[in-house]
Structures are given as structure tokens and as C-alpha cells.
XYZ file of C-alpha atoms in Angstrom:
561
model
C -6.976 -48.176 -20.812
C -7.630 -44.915 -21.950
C -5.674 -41.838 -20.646
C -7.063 -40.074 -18.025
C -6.310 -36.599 -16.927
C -4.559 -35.884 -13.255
C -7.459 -33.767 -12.738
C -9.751 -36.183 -12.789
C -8.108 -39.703 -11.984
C -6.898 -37.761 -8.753
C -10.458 -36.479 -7.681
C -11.550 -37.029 -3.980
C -13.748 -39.778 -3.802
C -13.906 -39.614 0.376
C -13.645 -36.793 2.803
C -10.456 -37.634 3.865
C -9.256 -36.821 0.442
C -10.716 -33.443 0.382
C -7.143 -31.084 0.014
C -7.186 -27.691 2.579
C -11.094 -28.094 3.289
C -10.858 -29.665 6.408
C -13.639 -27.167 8.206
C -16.069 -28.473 5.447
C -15.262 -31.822 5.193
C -15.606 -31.890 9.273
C -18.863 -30.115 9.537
C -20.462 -32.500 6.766
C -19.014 -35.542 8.366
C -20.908 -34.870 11.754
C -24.124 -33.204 10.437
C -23.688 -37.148 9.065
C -23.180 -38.824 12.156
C -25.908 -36.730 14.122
C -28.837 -37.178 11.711
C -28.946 -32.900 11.366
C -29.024 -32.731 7.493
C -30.692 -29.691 5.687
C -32.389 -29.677 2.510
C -30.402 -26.705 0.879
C -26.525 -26.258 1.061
C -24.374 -23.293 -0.944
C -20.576 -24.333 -1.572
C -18.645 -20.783 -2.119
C -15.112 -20.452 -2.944
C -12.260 -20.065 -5.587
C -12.491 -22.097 -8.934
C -10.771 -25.569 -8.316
C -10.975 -26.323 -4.639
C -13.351 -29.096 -4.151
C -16.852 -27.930 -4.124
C -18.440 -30.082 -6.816
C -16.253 -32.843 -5.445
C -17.640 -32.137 -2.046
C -21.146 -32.253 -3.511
C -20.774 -36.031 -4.790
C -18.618 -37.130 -1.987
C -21.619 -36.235 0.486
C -24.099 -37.163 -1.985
C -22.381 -40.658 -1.890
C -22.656 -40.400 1.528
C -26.037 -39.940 2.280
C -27.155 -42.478 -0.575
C -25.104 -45.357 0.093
C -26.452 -48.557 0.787
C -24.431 -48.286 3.998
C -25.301 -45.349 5.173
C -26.014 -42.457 5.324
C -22.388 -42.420 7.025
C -19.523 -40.229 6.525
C -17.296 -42.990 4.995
C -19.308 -43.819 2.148
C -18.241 -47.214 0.902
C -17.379 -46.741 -2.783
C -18.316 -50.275 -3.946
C -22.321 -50.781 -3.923
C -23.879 -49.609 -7.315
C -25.164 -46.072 -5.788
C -22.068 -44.787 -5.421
C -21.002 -46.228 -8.424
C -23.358 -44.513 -10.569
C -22.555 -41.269 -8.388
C -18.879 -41.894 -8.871
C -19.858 -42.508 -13.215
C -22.275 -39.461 -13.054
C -24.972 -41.756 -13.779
C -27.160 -41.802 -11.205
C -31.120 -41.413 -11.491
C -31.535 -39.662 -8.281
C -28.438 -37.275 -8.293
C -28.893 -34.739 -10.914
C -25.808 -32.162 -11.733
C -27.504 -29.094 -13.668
C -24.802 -26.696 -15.060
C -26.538 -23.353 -13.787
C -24.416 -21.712 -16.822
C -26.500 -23.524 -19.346
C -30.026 -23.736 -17.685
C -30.413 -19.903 -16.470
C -34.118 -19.605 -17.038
C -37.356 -19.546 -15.373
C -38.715 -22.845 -17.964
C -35.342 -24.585 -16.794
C -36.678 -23.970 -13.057
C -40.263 -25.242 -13.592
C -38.659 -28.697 -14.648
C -37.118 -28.717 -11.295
C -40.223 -28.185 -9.373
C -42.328 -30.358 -11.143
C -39.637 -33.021 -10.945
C -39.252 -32.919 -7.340
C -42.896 -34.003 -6.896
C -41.541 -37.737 -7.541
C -39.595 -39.620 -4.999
C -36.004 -41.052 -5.441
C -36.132 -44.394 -7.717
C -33.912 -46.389 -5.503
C -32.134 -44.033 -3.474
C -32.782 -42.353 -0.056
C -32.305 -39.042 -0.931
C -33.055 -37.279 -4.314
C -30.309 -34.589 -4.856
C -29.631 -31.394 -7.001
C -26.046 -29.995 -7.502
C -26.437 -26.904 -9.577
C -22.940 -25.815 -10.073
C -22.217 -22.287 -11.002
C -25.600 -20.953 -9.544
C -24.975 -17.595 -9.632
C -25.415 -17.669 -13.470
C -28.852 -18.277 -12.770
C -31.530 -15.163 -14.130
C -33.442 -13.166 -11.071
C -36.596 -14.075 -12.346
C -35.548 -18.297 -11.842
C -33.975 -17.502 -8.667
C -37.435 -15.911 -7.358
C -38.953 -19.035 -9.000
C -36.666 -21.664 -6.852
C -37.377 -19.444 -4.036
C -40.801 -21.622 -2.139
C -39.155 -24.982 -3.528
C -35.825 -24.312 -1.603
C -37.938 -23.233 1.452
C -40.208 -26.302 1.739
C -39.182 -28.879 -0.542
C -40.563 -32.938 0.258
C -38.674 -34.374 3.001
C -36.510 -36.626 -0.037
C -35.246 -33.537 -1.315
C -31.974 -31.994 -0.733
C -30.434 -29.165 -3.041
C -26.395 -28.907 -3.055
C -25.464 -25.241 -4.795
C -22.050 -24.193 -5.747
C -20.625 -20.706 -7.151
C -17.320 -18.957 -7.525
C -19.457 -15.650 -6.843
C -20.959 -15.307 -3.526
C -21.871 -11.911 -3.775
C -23.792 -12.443 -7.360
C -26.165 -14.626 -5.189
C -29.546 -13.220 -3.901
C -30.059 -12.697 -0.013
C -33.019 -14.674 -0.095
C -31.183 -17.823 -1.788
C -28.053 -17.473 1.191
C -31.015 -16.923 4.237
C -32.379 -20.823 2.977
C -29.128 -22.380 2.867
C -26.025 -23.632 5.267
C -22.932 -21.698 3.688
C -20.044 -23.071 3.286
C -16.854 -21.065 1.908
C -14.436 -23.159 0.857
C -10.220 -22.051 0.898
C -7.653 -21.551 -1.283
C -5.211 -24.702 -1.199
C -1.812 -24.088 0.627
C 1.180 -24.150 -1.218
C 2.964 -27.117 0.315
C -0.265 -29.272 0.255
C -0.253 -28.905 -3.054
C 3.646 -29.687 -3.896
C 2.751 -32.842 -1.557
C -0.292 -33.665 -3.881
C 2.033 -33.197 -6.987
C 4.565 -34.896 -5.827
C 2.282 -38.014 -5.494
C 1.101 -37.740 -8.692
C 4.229 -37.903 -10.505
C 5.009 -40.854 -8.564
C 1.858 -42.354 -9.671
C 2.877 -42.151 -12.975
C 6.642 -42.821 -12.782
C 8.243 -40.036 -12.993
C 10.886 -38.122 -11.054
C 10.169 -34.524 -10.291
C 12.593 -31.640 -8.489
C 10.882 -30.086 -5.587
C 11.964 -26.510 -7.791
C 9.911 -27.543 -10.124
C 6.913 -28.801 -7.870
C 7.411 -25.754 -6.079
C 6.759 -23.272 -9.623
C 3.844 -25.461 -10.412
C 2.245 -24.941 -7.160
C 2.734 -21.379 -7.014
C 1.743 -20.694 -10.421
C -1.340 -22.891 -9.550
C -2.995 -19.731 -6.697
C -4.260 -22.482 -4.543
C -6.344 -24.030 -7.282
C -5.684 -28.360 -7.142
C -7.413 -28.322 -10.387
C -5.022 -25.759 -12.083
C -1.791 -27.460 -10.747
C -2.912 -30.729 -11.993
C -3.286 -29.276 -15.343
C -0.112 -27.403 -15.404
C 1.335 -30.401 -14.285
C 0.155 -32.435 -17.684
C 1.406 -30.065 -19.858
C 4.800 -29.870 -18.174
C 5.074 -33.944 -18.024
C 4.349 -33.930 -21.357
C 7.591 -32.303 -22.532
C 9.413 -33.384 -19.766
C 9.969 -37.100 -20.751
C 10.546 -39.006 -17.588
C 11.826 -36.056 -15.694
C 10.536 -32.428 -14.433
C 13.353 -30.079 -13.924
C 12.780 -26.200 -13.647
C 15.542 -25.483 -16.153
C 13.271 -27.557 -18.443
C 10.127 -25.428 -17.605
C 12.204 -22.388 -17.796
C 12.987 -22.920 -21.209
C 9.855 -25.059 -23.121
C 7.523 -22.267 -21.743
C 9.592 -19.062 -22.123
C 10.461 -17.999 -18.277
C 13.407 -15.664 -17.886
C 14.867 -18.026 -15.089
C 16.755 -16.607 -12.066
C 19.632 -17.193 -13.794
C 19.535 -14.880 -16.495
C 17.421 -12.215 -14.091
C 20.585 -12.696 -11.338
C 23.020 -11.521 -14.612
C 20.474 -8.825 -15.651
C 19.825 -7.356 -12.235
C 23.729 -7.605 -11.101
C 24.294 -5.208 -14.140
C 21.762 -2.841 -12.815
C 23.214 -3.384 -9.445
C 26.727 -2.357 -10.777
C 24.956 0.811 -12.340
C 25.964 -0.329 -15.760
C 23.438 0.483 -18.220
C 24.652 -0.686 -21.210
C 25.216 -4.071 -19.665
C 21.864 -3.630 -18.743
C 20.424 -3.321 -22.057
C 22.051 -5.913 -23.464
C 21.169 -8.335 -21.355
C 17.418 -6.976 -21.912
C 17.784 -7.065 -25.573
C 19.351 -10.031 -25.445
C 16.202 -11.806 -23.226
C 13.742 -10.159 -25.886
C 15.535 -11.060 -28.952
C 15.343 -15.030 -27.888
C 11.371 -14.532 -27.577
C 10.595 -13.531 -24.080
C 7.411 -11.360 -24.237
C 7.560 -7.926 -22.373
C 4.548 -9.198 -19.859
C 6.361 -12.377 -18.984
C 9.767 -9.902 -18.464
C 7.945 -7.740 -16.504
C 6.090 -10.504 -14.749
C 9.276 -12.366 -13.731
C 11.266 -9.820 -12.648
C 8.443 -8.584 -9.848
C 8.716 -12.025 -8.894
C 12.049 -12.067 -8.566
C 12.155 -8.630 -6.825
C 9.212 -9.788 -4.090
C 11.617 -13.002 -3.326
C 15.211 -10.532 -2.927
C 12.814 -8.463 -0.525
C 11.604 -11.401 1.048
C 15.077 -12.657 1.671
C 16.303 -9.291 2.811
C 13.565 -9.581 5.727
C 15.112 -12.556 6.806
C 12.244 -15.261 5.158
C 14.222 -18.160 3.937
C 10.661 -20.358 3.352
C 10.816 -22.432 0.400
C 7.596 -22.298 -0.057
C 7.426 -18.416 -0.302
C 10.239 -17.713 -2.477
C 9.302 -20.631 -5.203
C 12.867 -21.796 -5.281
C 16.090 -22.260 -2.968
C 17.284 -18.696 -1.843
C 20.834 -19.805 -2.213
C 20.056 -19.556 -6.553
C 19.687 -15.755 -5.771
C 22.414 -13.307 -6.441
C 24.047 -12.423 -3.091
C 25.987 -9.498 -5.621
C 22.310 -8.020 -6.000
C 21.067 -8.271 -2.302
C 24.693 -6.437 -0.874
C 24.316 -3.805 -3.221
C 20.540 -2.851 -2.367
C 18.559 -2.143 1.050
C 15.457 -3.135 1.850
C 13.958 0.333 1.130
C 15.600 0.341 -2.167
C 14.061 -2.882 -3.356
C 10.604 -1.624 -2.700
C 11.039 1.197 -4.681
C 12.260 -1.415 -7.878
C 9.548 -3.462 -7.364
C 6.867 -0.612 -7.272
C 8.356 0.369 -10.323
C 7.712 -3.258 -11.776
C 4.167 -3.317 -10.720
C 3.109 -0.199 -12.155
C 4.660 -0.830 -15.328
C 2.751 -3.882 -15.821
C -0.372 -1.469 -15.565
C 1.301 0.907 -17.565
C 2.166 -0.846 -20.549
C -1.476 -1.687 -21.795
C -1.908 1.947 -22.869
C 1.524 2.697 -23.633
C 3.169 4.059 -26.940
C 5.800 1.795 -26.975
C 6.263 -1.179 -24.239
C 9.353 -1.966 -25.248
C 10.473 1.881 -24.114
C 8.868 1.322 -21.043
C 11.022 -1.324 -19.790
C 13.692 0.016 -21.215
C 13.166 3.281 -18.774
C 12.020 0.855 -15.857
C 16.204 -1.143 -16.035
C 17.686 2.156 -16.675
C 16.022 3.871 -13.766
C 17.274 0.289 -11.640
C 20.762 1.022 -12.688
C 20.336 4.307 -10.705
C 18.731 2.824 -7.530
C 21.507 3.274 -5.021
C 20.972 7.047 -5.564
C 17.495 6.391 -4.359
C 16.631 7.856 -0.680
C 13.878 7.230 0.342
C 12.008 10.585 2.505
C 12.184 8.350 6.094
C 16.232 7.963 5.550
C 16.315 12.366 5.082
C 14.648 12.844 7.802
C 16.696 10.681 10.027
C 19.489 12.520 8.623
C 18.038 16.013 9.062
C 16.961 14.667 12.872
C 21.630 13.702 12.991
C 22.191 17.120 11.832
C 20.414 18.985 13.708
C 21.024 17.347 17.278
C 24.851 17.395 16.501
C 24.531 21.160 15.504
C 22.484 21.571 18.773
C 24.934 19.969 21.234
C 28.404 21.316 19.307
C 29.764 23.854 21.397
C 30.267 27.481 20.125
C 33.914 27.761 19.504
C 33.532 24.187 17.419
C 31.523 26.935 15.338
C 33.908 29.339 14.205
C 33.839 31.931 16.701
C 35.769 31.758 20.156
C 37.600 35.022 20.568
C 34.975 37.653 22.584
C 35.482 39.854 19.706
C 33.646 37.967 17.498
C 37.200 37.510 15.150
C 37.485 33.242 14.416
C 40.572 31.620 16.030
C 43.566 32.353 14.646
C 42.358 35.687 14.144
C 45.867 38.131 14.273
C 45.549 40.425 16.773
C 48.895 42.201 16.173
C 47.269 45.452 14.816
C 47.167 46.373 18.362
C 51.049 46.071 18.391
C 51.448 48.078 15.380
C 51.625 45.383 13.061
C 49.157 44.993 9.751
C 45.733 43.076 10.912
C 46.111 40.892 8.215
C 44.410 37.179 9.039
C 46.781 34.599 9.495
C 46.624 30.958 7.701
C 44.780 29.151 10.492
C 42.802 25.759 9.287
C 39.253 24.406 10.621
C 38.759 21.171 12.028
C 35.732 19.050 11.351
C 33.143 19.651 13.684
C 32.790 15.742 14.969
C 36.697 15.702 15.787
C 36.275 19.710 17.399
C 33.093 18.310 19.168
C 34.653 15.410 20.654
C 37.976 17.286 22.294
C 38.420 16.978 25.766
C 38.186 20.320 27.868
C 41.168 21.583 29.189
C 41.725 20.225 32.444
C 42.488 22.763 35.109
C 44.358 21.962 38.609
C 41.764 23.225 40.993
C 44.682 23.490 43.739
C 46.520 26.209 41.628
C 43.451 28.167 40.597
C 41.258 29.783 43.318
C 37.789 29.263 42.657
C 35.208 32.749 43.585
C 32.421 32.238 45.166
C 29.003 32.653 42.673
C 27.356 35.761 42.949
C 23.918 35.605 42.338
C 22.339 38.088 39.567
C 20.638 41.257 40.784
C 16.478 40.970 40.255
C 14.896 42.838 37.329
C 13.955 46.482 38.571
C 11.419 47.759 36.214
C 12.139 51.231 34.946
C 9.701 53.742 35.427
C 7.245 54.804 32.635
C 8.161 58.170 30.891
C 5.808 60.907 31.360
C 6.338 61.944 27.859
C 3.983 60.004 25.347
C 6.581 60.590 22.564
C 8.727 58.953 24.494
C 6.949 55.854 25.443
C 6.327 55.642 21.544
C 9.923 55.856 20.721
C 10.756 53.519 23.769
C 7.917 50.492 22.214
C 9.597 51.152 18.816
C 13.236 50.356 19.891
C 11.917 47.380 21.914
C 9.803 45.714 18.967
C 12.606 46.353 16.248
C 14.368 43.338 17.800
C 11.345 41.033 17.194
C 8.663 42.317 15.232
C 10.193 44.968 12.088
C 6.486 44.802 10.793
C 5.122 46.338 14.482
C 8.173 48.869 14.826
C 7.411 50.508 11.094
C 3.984 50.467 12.071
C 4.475 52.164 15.184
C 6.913 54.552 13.588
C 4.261 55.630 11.018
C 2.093 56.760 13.687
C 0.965 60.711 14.083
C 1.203 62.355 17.568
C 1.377 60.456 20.491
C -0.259 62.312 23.987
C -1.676 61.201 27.358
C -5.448 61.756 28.227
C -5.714 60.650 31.834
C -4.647 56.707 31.954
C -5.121 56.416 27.880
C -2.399 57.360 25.368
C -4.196 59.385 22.168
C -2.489 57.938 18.967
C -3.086 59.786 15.932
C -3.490 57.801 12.894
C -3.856 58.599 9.300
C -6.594 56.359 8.110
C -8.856 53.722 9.078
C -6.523 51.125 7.191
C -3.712 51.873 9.819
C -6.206 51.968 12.486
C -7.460 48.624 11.442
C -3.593 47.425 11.517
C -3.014 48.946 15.118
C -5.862 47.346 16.659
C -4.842 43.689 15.263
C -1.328 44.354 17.004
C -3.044 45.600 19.968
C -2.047 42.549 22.432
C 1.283 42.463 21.381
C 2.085 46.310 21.781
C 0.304 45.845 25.391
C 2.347 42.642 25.837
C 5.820 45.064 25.162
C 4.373 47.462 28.087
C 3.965 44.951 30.544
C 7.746 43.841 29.691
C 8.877 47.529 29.928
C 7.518 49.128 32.965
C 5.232 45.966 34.229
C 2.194 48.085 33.145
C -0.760 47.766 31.163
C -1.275 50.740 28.359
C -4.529 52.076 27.437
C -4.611 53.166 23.748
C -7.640 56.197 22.268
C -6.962 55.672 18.355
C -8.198 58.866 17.114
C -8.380 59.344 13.195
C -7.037 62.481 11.867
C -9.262 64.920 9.885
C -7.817 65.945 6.790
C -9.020 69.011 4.881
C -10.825 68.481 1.730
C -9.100 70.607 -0.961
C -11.261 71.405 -3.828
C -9.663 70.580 -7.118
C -10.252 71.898 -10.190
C -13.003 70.439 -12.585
C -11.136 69.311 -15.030
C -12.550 67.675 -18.553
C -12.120 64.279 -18.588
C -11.150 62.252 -21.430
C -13.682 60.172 -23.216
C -11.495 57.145 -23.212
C -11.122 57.313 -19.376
C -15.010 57.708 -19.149
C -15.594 54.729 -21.118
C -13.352 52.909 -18.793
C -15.034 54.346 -15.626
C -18.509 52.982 -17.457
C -17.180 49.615 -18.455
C -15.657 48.479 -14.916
C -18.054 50.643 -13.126
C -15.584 52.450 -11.117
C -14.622 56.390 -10.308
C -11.692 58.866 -10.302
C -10.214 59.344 -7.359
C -7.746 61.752 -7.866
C -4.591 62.471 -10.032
C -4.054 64.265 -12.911
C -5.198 63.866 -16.321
């Protein structure tokens, strides 16, 4: 017998068999069983999953002998010549190949006849969304009303490339990506099929490599039974395709680890020299780096990591943190979409190890600001003498105070301790028997002190008080003119309206200093002072500074020329 692809000797022939479709394969099965069938049905979903399979498996079912029933029989000659592809009355059009409106006008003259010996007559158009605007618009009234014979099964990998008014005449149906472990199950039957003995490793690679498509692992599969005699092993995968292995990535990445970058890039040079590509490199080790990070969150699952996490260096994961690993494998994934437009790939991975082999230096912002946060709350709570200062003088502990005894004031050697260990000594403890404790005396009330009558006074009196707090309000205050009272309001003489200007935006604040004086609100009368105009001599002015004056049409204002 003639050799047969997985693919295709493995292809559902029942619903039962349908892999991670479940919803689908339930919702046909009862539309089945309840006599609701529509004439127009749109399978969506990622290349691989089932939906042409789907198609014939329900088109078995509704034209078997037996039926229609949901467990189409397999053995009478209609779903035979469904199974073959040779049926009369179930017509696969590749919607790739047949995209115009002529291709369209064959279908609706065709449906005018009735099945030859089925019950239904049915259309799969696979890849629909190939199909031209102008043959969609033509298919439009046939979808709508076709003879009661007639039922059209579409399929596409893109949904959104099909028009409105083609989804609003059909049931939808969007079919899923496979799982993982379904498909290392489906493998693993397959290989036993065949008689041969397959690592659950190496399953596990082919599914994952696979993205949930049945049809891609089953052709990944063939190629890797093919060179792996009677036996699939992921060492041999590793090597006949040119995979860096966790092996060799656990020696490259423990050198980076170590912060050794010439071990580093030998290792790399090494990997390259024996014919690893830069993309597969770089594709491995993000890989590798999404399973360390996975591992480092506490997900042991097989079926996540690809491989057992015991393989993994445990040299790599004690020397990293989580945050740490992010960072390498953001590096990682932008190289990959740096490389296409780089000068040189091969000095872009060469940057992207030696930047790894500097990783534990790596903080990341949330681990300085939970240090800052430390810092400051222990420099908040520390008591003052933990400080440096304790003696009332202001002079550090230690401090010699034998000047006052006629001896020199020099310092004498005293020696800090650190502030944790001066933080964390006990008080003194004092024997409240020996010392007599005085009774509290409560502190007097603020008295206010009376406003002076003097206005040069009060002015001297809101400059001492701001100095403390505002410099920029004291100068300002200090460049004021005369200060004199006019009834309730103080008359301020200013220089210009500039200072006025100035004054008047500091206004609450110099009222706010009042209140805190003599619990009083002030009343200010800015009054601009009149300068005499002094008549200058005409003077001739130079043509150069005329031309100026004319170019950036300004004036002279003064000065002397």
C-alpha cells in the first residue's frame, strides 16, 4: 500500500474524532438530531484545526443512507465517495482558485438541479475569503434563498476579510486552537500506529512548535520520524534540525550568570561556528528565558515549559530574580525585531550576552523606590543624637569641652556608630524611686503683640518674619519706598509698575504674615512714585545703531552713545 501522510491517514472521519472542537462538533450533532439545519454555515478559525474536516464529517452526516444522524455510518457508498472526494452531490471549490464573478454564475445555475442520489446537495468553498467583492455580491440572493436541497458549508482563516452581508446569512462557527496536551496525546498515538517509540520531550517540542495546529504537528512529526529511525528523542531533534538545546543554552547562560564575558563569547562563537543561525539563537534563548521565568513563578507544567524543569540550570535561576529575567528576555525579544535592519546581527547578539553578563547590576525602578521608601522611614524614626548632634551646643559627642578649663578645644578621637545599631539602643533606664518626677507645667497661650504705630516699623517687622520662609518676599519687601499709614491702609511707595505687579501677586501671603503677627488684617494703597523726566541732550546717533533700530523695529531708551 502506498504511503500515506499522518495528516491525512489520521483525519476525523466522525465527530467524536474532531480534536479541541467540542462546541462545534456538539452544536452540529444536535442541529442533527432536532431536524434545525440551515442552508448556509461559515467555519472560522486558525489554519489546521478541523474545519474542512468538519465540513465532510457533517456532510456525511446529513447524506448517509442512514441518516441524516450525527453518527454517520462510514460504510454505504455516500460516504464513501464523501470520504474519496468523489461524490456528485458534494462539491469542494477552492475559493483561492475560483475568485470570480463567471466562477459564481456556475454555482447558481448549478444549484437549479437537484442532488443525483443524495438528500442534500452541498458546497464547501474553503478559503472563502479569497473570493472578489463583486462574486461575493453575486452569491449574495443564492445564499439567502437557495432550493430547499441546497446547503452551502464556507470556511476561512480570515473572518474579518469576509463581507457583513455573507456573516448576517450564515450560522458562525469559530473554531479553537488545539491544546497542547491533546495534541502530545494525538502524537503519541500516531507513533504507536506506526511502531515507533517516542519521548514525551520530544512529543512535547513537536506540539509546541505545532501553535495548536493538528495539521502542522502531524507534519513536523513526518519529518522528524523520518530521521529518527525507530526512535524520537529530543537530543535527536536538537541536533538533525539545528536547535541550541538546553544544554548548551544552561552552559551559555551560567557564563553570563557568573558575569564572565569571555566565557560568554565563546560559548556564542562556539554555537555559531557549528551552524546555528542568529534567528534560531535568538529564538531559543527567549524560549529558554520565558521557561526560567516561568519556573521562577512557581509553574512546574510540563506542558508550558516544553520539557522537564529539572534539565534547567538551577546555577542560572539562584543567580537571577524574577525582575531580572524580564529585563533579559525583553532584551531577546527586541533583538529579534532589531536584527532585520541591523548593520551587523552578529554584533547585536554579541551586545545582547554581554549586556546578560551584567544583569545582576540591573535594578529595576520598583526595587529604588522601595529602597528610597527604607531610607527615608529609618531616617524619619532615628532619633537625633543617632544623628550626630546630642550636646545642646550643637558640638557632636565626644566633642572636648576642656577649653572651658583652660585646656586647648581641640576635638578628641571619638568614632560613629552605624545608625541601625545607634537606632536600636535601649534608653537609659532611670529608677523612678531615686529621681523625683515635677509636675508638667502647661505652656503659657500665645499673646499677640500689639501692632506698631510706626509704618516703617511694621515694614521692617514683615521683613524679619518672611526672611525665615520666603527670601524672595523679604527682598521684595526690602526694596520697597516709604512706608506710611492713611487711616486703616498702609501707603507703600513703589518704584514701578513691575514691582507693583510683584507686590500684588504676594498680596495674600504678606496679609497671611499680619494675621500671624498681631492677629490683624493689613490694608495695603500701592502708590507709584513719580519720577522727574530729565531732559537729555540730543545727541547724534550713529547710523549703524539706526539701522538696527529700523531692522528690529525697536527705540533708544537711554544710555550713552
Amino acid at each position: 500500500m502506498a504511503y500515506e501522510v499522518t495528516a491525512t491517514r489520521r483525519r476525523p472521519q466522525k465527530f467524536e474524532d474532531l480534536i479541541g472542537q467540542e462546541f462545534v462538533a456538539a452544536t452540529l450533532k444536535n442541529s442533527i438530531q432536532s431536524g434545525k439545519i440551515a442552508h448556509a454555515y461559515l467555519f472560522s478559525g486558525p489554519r489546521g484545526c478541523g474545519k474542512t474536516s468538519t465540513a465532510r464529517i457533517f456532510a456525511k452526516a446529513l447524506n448517509c443512507e442512514k441518516g441524516p444522524t450525527p453518527t454517520p455510518c462510514g460504510e454505504c457508498s455516500a460516504c464513501k465517495e464523501i470520504t474519496k472526494g468523489s461524490s456528485l452531490d458534494v462539491i469542494e471549490i477552492d475559493g483561492a482558485s475560483n475568485t470570480s464573478v463567471n466562477d459564481v454564475r456556475q454555482i447558481k445555475d448549478e444549484v437549479q438541479f437537484p442532488p443525483n442520489s443524495s438528500r442534500y446537495k452541498i458546497y464547501i468553498i474553503d478559503e472563502v475569503h479569497m473570493l472578489s467583492n463583486s462574486a461575493f455580491n453575486a452569491l449574495l440572493k443564492t445564499i439567502e434563498e437557495p432550493p430547499e436541497y441546497i446547503i452551502f458549508i464556507f470556511a476561512t482563516t480570515e473572518l474579518q476579510k469576509v463581507p457583513a452581508t455573507i456573516k448576517s446569512r450564515c450560522q458562525q462557527f469559530n473554531f479553537r486552537l488545539v491544546p497542547i496536551e491533546k495534541i502530545k496525546e494525538q502524537l503519541a498515538l500516531a507513533a504507536a500506529e506506526i511502531n515507533i517509540q517516542a519521548d514525551d520531550e520530544a512529543l512535547y517540542w513537536i506540539a509546541r512548535e505545532s501553535t495548536g495546529s493538528m495539521r502542522d504537528a502531524y507534519t513536523l512529526f513526518d519529518q522528524v520520524a523520518a530521521f529518527s529511525e525507530s526512535h524520537i528523542t529530543y537530543e535527536k531533534i536538537r541536533d538533525k534540525l539545528g536547535l541550541v538545546g538546553t544544554d548548551r543554552l544552561n552552559a551559555l547562560f551560567e557564563e553570563c550568570a557568573a558575569a564572565n564575558p569571555s566565557g560568554a563569547e565563546g560559548k556564542l562563537d562556539e554555537f555559531l561556528q557549528a551552524g546555528i543561525s542568529i534567528e534560531q539563537l535568538i529564538t531559543n534563548s527567549a524560549d529558554y528565558l520565558r521557561s526560567l521565568l516561568l519556573i521562577k513563578n512557581g509553574i512546574a507544567k510540563e506542558s508550558l515549559l516544553g520539557q522537564d524543569p529539572a534539565r534547567f540550570s538551577k546555577a542560572v535561576l539562584d543567580a537571577w530574580n524574577g525582575t531580572q529575567i524580564e529585563r533579559a528576555l525583553s532584551i531577546f525579544l527586541q533583538l529579534y525585531r532589531d536584527i532585520r535592519y541591523s548593520l551587523s546581527p552578529r554584533y547585536e547578539i554579541d551586545l545582547a550576552f554581554s549586556r546578560l553578563c551584567w544583569l545582576k547590576e540591573y535594578v529595576s525602578p520598583s526595587e529604588v523606590k522601595v529602597s528610597v521608601d527604607q531610607a527615608r522611614s529609618l531616617l524619619s524614626t532615628a532619633p537625633a543624637n543617632a544623628l550626630g548632634g546630642g550636646s545642646p551646643g550643637g558640638n557632636p559627642p565626644g566633642f572636648n569641652q576642656g577649653a572651658e578649663n583652660g585646656q586647648s578645644g581641640a576635638p578628641k578621637e571619638f568614632h560613629f556608630a552605624p545608625l541601625e545599631a545607634r537606632a536600636a539602643e535601649p534608653a537609659p533606664v532611670v529608677n523612678s524611686e531615686q529621681v523625683p518626677q515635677e509636675p508638667e507645667e502647661e505652656a503659657p497661650a500665645f499673646v499677640p503683640a500689639a501692632m506698631p504705630d510706626d509704618a516703617t516699623q511694621v515694614k521692617e517687622a514683615l521683613v524679619s518674619a518672611s526672611s525665615l520662609k520666603d527670601g524672595a518676599l523679604s527682598s521684595l519687601l526690602q526694596s520697597t519706598g516709604n512706608w506710611s499709614f492713611n487711616g486703616p491702609k498702609i501707603c507703600v511707595k513703589i518704584s514701578d509698575a513691575f514691582q507693583k505687579s510683584r507686590l500684588d501677586s504676594k498680596m495674600d501671603a504678606i496679609k497671611n504674615l499680619g494675621r500671624q503677627l498681631w492677629q490683624k488684617d493689613l490694608f495695603f494703597d500701592l502708590q507709584v512714585e513719580e519720577r522727574p523726566v530729565q531732559v537729555e541732550e540730543s545727541v547724534q546717533v550713529p547710523k549703524a545703531v539706526s539701522l538696527l533700530v529700523e531692522v528690529f523695529k525697536g527705540e533708544i531708551v537711554g544710555g550713552k552713545i
